[in-house]
Short mmCIF file of C-alpha atoms in Angstrom, two decimals:
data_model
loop_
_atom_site.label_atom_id
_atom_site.label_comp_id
_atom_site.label_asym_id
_atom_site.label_seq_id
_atom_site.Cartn_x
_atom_site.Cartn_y
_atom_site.Cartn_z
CA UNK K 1 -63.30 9.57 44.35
CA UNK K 2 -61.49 12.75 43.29
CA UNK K 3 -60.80 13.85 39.96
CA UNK K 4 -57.03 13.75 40.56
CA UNK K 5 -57.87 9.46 40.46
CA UNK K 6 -60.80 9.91 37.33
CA UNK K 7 -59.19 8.02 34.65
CA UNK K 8 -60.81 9.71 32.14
CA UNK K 9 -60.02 13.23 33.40
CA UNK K 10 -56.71 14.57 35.29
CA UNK K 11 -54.61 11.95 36.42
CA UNK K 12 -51.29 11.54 37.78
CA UNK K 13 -50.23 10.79 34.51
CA UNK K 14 -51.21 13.95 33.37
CA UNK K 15 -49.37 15.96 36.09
CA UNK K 16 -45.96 13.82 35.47
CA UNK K 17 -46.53 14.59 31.63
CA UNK K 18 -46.43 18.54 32.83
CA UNK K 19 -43.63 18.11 34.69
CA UNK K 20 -41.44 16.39 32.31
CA UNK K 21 -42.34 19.19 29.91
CA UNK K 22 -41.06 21.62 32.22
CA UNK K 23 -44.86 22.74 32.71
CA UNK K 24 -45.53 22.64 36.23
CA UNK K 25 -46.98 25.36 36.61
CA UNK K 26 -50.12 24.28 34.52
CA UNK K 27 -50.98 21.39 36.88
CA UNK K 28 -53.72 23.37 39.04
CA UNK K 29 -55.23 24.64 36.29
CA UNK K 30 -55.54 21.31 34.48
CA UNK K 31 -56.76 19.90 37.36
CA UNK K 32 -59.26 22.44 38.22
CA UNK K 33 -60.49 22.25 34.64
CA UNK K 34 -60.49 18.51 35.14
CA UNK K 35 -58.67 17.92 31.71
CA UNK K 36 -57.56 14.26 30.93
CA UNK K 37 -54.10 13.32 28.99
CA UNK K 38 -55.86 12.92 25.67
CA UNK K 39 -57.09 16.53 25.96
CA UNK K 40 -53.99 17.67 26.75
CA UNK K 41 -52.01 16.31 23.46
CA UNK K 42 -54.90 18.02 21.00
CA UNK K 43 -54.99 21.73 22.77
CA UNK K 44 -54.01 24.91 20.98
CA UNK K 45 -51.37 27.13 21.88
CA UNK K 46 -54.20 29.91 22.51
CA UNK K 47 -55.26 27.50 24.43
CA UNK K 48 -52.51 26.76 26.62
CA UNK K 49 -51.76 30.57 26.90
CA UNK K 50 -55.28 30.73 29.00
CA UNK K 51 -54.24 28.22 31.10
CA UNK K 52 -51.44 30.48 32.17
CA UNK K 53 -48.13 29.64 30.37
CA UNK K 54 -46.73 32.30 27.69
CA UNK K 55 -46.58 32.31 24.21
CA UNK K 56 -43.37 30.88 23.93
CA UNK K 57 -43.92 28.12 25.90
CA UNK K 58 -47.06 27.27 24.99
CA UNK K 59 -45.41 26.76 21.51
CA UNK K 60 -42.57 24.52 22.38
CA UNK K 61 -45.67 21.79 24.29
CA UNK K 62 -47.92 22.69 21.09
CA UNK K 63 -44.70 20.78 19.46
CA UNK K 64 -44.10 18.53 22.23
CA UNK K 65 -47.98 17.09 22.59
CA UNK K 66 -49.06 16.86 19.19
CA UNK K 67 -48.35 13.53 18.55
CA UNK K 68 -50.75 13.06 15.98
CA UNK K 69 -48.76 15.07 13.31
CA UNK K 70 -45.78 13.42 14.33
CA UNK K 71 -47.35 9.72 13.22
CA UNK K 72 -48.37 11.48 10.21
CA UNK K 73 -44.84 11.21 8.68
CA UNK K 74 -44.21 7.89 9.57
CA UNK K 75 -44.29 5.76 6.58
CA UNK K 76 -45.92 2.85 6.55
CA UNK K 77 -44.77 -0.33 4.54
CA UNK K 78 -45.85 -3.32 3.23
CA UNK K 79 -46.35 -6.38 4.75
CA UNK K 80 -44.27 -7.94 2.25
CA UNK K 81 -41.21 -5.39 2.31
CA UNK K 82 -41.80 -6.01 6.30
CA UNK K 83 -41.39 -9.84 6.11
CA UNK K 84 -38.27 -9.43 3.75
CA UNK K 85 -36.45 -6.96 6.15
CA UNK K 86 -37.06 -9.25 8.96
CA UNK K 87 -35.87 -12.02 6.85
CA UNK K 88 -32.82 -9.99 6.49
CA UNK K 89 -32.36 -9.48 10.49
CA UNK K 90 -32.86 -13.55 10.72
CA UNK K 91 -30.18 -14.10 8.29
CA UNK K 92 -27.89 -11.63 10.33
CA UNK K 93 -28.20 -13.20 13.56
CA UNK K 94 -28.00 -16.20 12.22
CA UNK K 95 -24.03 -15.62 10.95
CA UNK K 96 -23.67 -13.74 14.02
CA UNK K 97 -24.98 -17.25 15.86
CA UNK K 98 -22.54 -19.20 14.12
CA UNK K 99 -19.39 -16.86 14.56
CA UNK K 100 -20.54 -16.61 18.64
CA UNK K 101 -21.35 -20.41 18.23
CA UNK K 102 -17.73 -21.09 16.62
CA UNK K 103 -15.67 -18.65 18.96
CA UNK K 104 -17.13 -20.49 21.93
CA UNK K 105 -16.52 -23.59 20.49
CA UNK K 106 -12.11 -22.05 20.26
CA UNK K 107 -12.78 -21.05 23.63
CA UNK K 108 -13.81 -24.92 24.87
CA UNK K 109 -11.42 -26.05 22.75
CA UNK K 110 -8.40 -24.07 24.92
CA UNK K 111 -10.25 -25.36 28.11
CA UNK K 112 -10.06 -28.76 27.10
CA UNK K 113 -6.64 -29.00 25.13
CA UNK K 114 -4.56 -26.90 27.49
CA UNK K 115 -4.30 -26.53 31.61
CA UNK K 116 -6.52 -24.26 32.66
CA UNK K 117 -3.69 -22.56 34.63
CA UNK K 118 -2.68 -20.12 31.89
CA UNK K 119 -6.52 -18.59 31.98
CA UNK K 120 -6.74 -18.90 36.23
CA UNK K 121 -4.99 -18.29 39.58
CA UNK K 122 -4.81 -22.28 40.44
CA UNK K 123 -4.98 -21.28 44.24
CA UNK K 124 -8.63 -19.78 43.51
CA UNK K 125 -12.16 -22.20 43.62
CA UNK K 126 -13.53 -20.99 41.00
CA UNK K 127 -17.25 -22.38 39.00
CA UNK K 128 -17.34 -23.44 35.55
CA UNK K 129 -19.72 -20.06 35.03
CA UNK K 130 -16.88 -18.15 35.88
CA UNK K 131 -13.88 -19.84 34.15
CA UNK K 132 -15.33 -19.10 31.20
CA UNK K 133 -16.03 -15.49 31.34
CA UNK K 134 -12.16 -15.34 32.31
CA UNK K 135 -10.78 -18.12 29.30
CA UNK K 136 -12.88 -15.85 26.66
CA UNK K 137 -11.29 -12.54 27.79
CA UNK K 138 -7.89 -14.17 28.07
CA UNK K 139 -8.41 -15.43 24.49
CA UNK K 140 -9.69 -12.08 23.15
CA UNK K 141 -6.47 -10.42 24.44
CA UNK K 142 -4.63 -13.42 22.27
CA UNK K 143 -6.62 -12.47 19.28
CA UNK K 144 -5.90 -8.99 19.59
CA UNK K 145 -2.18 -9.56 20.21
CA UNK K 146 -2.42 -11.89 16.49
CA UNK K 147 -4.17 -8.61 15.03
CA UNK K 148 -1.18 -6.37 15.85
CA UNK K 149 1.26 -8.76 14.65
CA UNK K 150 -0.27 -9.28 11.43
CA UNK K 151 -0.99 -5.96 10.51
CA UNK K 152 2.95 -5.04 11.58
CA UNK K 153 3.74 -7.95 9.62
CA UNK K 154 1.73 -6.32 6.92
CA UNK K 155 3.56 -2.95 7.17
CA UNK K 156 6.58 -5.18 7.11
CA UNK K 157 5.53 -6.88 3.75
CA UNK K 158 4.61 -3.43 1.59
CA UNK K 159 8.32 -2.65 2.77
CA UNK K 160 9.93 -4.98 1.52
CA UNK K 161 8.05 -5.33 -1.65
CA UNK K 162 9.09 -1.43 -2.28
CA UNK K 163 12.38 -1.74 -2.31
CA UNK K 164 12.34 -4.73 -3.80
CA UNK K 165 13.30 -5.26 -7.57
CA UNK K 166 11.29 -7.26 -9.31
CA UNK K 167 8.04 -5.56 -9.84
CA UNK K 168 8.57 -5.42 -14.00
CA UNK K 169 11.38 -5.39 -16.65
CA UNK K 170 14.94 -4.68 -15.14
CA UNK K 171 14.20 -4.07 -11.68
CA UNK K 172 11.46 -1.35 -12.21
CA UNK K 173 7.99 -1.95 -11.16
CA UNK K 174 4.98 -2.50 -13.75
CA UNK K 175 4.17 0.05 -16.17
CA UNK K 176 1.18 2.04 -15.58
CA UNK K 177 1.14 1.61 -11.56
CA UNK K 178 0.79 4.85 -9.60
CA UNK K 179 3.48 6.95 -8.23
CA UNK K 180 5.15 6.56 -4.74
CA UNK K 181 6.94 9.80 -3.80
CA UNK K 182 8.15 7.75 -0.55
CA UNK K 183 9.38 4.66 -2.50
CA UNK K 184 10.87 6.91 -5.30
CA UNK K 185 13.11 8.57 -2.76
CA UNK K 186 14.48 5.67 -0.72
CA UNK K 187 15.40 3.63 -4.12
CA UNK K 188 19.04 3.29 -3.72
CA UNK K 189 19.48 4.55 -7.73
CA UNK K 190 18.18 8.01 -6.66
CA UNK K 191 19.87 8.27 -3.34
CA UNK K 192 22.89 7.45 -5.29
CA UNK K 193 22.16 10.08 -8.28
CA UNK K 194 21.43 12.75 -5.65
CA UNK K 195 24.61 12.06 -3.65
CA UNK K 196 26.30 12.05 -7.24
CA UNK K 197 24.43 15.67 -7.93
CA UNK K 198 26.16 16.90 -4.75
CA UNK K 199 30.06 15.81 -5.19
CA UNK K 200 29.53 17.62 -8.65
CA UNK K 201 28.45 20.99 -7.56
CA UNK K 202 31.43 20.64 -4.67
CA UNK K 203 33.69 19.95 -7.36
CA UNK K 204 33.66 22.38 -9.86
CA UNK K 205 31.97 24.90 -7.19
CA UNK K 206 35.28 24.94 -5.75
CA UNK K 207 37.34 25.10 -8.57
CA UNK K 208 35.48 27.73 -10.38
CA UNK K 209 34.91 29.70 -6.90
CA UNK K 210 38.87 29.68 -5.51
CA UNK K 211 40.63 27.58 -8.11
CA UNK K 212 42.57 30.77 -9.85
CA UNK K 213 44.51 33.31 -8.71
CA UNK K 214 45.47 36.82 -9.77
CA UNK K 215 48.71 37.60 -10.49
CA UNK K 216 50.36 41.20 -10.45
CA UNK K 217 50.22 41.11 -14.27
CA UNK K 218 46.35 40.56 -14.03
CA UNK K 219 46.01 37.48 -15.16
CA UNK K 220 44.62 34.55 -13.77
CA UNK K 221 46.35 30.88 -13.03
CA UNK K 222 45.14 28.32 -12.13
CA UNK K 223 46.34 27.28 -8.10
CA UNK K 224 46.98 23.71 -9.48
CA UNK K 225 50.54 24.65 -10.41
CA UNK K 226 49.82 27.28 -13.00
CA UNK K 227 47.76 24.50 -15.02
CA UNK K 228 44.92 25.70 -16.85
CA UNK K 229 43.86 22.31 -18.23
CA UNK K 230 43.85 21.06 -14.33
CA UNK K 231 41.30 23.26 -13.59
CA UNK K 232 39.54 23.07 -16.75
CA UNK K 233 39.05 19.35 -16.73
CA UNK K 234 37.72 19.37 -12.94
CA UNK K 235 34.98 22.18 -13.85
CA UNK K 236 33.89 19.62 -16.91
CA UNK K 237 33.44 16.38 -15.75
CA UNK K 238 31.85 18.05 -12.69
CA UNK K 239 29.61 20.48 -14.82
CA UNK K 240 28.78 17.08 -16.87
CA UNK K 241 28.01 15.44 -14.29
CA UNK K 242 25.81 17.27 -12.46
CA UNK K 243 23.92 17.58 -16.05
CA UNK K 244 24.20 13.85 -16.27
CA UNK K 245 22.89 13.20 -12.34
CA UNK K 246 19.75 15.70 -13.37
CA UNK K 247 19.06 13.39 -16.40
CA UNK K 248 19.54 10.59 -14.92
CA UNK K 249 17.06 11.17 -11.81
CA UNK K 250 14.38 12.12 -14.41
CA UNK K 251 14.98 9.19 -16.31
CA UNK K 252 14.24 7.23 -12.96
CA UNK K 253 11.18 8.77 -12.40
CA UNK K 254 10.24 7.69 -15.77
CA UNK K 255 11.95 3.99 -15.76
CA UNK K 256 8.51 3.01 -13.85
CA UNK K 257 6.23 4.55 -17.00
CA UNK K 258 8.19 3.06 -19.11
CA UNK K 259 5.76 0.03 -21.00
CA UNK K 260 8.56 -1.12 -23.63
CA UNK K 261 11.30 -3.06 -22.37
CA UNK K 262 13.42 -2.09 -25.25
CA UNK K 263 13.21 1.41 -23.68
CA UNK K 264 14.10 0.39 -20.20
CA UNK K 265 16.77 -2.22 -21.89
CA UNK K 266 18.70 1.46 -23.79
CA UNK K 267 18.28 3.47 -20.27
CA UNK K 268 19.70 0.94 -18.40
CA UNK K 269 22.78 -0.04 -21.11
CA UNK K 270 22.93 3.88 -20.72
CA UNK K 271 23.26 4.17 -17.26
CA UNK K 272 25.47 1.77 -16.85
CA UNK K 273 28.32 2.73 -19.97
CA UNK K 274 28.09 6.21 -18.49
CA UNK K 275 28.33 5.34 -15.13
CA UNK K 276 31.43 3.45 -15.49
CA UNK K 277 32.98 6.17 -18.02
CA UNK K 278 32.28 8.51 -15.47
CA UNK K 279 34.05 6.91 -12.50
CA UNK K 280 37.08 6.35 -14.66
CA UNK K 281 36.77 10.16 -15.36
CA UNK K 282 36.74 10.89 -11.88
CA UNK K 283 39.62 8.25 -11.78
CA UNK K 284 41.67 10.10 -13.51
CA UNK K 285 40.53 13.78 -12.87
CA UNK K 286 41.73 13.08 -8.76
CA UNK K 287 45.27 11.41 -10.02
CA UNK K 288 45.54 14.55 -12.36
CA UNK K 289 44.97 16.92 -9.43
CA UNK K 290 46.52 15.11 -7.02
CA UNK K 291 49.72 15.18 -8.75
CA UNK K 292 49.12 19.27 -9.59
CA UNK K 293 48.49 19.96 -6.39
CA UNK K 294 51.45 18.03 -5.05
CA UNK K 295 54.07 20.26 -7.37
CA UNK K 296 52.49 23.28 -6.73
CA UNK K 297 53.84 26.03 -4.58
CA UNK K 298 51.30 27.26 -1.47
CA UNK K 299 49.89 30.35 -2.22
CA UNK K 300 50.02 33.61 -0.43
CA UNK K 301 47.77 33.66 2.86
CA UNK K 302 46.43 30.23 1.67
CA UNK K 303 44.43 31.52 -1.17
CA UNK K 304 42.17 29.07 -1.96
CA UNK K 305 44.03 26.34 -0.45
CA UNK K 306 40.45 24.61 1.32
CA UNK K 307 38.77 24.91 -2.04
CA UNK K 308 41.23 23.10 -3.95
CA UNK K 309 41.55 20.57 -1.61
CA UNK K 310 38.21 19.65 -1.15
CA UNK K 311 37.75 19.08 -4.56
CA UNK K 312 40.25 16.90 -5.03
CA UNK K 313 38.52 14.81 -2.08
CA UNK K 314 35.29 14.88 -3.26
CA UNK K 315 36.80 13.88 -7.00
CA UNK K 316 37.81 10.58 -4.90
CA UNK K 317 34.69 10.01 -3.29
CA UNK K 318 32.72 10.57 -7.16
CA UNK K 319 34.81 7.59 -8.01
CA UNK K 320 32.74 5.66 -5.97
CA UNK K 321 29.48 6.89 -6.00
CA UNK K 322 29.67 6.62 -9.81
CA UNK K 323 30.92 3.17 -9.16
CA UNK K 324 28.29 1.99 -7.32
CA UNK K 325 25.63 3.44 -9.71
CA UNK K 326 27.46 1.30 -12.35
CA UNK K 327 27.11 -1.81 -10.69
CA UNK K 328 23.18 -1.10 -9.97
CA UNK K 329 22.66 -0.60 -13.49
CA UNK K 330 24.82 -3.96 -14.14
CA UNK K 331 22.24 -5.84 -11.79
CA UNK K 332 19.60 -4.29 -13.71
CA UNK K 333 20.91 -5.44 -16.97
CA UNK K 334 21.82 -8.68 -15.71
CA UNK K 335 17.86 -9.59 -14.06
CA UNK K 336 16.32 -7.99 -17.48
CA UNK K 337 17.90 -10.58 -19.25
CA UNK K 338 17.56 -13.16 -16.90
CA UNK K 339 13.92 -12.65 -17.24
CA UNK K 340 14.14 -12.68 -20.54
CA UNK K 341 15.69 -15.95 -21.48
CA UNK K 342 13.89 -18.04 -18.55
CA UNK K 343 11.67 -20.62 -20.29
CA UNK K 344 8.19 -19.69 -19.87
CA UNK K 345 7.16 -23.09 -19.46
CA UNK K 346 7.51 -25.68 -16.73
CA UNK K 347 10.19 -28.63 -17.29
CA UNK K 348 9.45 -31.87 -16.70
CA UNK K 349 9.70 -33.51 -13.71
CA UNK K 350 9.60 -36.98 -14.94
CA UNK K 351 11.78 -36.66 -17.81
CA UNK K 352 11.55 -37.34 -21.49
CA UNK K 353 9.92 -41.06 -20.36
CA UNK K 354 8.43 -41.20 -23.97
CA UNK K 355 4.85 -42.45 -24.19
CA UNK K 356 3.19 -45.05 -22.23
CA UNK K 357 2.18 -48.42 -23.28
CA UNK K 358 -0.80 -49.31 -24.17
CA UNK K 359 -2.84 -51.64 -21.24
CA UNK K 360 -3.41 -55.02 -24.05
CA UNK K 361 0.58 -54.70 -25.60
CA UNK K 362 1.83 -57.80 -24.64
CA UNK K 363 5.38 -56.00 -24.76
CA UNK K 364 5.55 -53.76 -21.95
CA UNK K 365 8.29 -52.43 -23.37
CA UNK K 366 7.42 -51.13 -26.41
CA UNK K 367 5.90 -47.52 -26.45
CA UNK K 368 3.81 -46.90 -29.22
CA UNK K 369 3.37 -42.86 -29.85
CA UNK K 370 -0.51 -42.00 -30.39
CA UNK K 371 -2.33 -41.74 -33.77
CA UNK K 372 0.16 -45.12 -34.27
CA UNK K 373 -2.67 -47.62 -35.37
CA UNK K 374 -4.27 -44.54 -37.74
CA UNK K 375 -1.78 -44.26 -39.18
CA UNK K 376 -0.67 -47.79 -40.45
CA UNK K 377 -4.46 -48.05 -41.75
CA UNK K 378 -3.76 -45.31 -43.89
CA UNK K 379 -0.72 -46.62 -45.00
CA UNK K 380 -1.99 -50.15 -45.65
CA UNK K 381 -4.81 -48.57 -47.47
CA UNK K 382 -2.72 -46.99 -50.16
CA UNK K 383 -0.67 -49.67 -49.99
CA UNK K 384 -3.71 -51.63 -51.63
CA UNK K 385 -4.92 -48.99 -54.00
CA UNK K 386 -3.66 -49.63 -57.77
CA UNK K 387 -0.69 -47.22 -58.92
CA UNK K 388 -2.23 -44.48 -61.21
CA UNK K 389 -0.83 -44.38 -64.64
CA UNK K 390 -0.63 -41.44 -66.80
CA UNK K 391 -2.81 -42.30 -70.04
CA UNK K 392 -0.83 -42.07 -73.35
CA UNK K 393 -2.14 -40.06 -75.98
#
């Protein structure tokens, strides 16, 4: 027998080590040298460079081979910490068991309950060993269909219970939880405030911008038939309102901050007198124009004639805005004291029956209230004591 077959020199499991390291060129050398596997793993790289590899390489299967320093950092445990983490891998293939054990038992279930068309092509012959492969894929695509609905029916939920309003104290959501930049902006109170912000720059923008006009004499008049308190009165309630719209949307980012209800109870009175007033304003403000603008004469190259006109249409649609964040506030108001005076208890459902009779009372029906029987002994008790007398001196 050669060396090549000598199992305790160069083998062919020596050579196919070499050549998985990318060291094939070593393999007449080893074998010339006759050395064995377990050689191999404990030479030095000086070693290996005399065998004909360079420095390099002779590193990199230094690294490779020596195994020995490699099962040197392997830590080794107790037998008891051993036994408990395979008492841990039990316990997890045993729930995995039973949720394999109870999703085969669904799949059966659908087999059994239901015509196995809906899994199968009924023209096909098909074995049990195959039906099933085919009911438990149909039913995973079921399961995931279930997944995609709940979770959009989840979406669906968080939705709704944004906008919604009845998280806390007059509509506004519990003190103390964190802010929602996204929910803050689609809250119909701010969209309304910020449309509300808008009309009031248009308004007095325009009247302040192109509402006068220069006569020859140098002075100014005011394009709404020479009537200074026309334009005057459209610059304030729009100036105030757009003051009013600023406080207003920073008193909505607070509302949800606000712990006292006594607090949100004044914002929300507030919003709502104001609101109201302020519509009425705007009420009157587009009647007032209206009928200035109506009297007036057209000025020269219509001067301003756009500006004056727009906002006397965007005076009419304040009316409305204003309006409708009234009758928000008005909810509000009306579901803050709703919550207040509900009873905080829950009514009975029999009724005021009174109490129940006693099992032995021949009268079934008399009631007698509890504590009854105490308390005639302690009547008939001092019934029997003798009155006390005051002594006589």
């Amino acid at each position: 027998m050669s060396n090549y077959f000598d199992p305790f020199g160069f083998t062919k499991q020596t050579a196919t080590l070499l050549r998985g390291l990318g060291a094939s060129e070593l393999i007449v050398e080893c074998k010339k040298r006759n050395i064995s596997t377990d050689v191999l793993h404990e030479l030095t790289v000086q070693e290996l460079i005399m065998l004909g590899t360079d420095s390099k390489k002779a590193e990199e299967l230094k690294n490779c081979l020596n195994i020995r320093k490699r099962r040197s950092n392997i830590v080794i445990t107790n037998v008891e910490d051993r036994i408990e983490h395979f008492l841990e891998i039990i316990k997890d293939a045993e729930q995995q068991f039973c949720l394999i054990q109870a999703f085969m038992a669904y799949c059966r279930l659908r087999l059994v309950k239901e015509k196995i068309n809906i899994f199968i092509d009924p023209n096909k012959c098909l074995s049990a060993s195959k039906v099933l492969p085919i009911a438990v894929a149909a039913t995973l695509t079921e399961l995931e269909e279930v997944n995609k609905n709940l979770s959009e029916l989840n979406e669906l939920i968080l939705r709704l219970s944004r906008n919604k309003m009845d998280g806390g104290a007059y509509g506004g959501g519990k003190a103390g939880a964190p802010f929602d930049p996204i929910a803050f902006i689609q809250r119909p109170q701010v969209i309304l405030r910020a449309v509300c912000l808008l009309f009031a720059i248009i308004v007095f923008g325009c009247i302040s911008n192109k509402g006068y006009i220069e006569k020859p004499d140098g002075k100014d008049v005011c394009l709404y038939n020479g009537d200074h308190n026309a334009c005057n009165y459209g610059i304030g309630i729009g100036v105030l309102a757009f003051l009013a719209s600023i406080g207003f949307l920073a008193g909505e980012y607070l509302f949800e901050q606000m712990s006292s209800v006594k607090t949100r109870k004044h914002f929300v009175l507030l919003d709502l007198g104001f609101s109201g007033f302020w519509a009425f304003l705007y009420f009157v403000g587009f009647c007032y124009l209206t009928n200035a603008w109506n009297k007036s004469e057209t000025p020269e190259n219509n001067y301003g004639v756009n500006n004056v006109q727009s906002a006397i249409a965007f005076s009419f649609f304040s009316i409305f805005t204003w309006a409708a964040c009234a009758w928000f506030a008005f909810q509000r108001f009306k579901q803050g004291t709703d919550a207040a005076f509900a009873p905080s208890y829950e009514a009975d459902p029999v009724g005021g029956t009174g109490y129940t009779s006693y099992p032995d009372a021949t009268d079934a029906g008399y009631q007698e209230p509890p504590f009854g029987q105490q308390q005639q002994q302690q009547q008939q008790q001092q019934q029997r004591m003798p009155d006390f007398r005051a002594p006589a001196y």
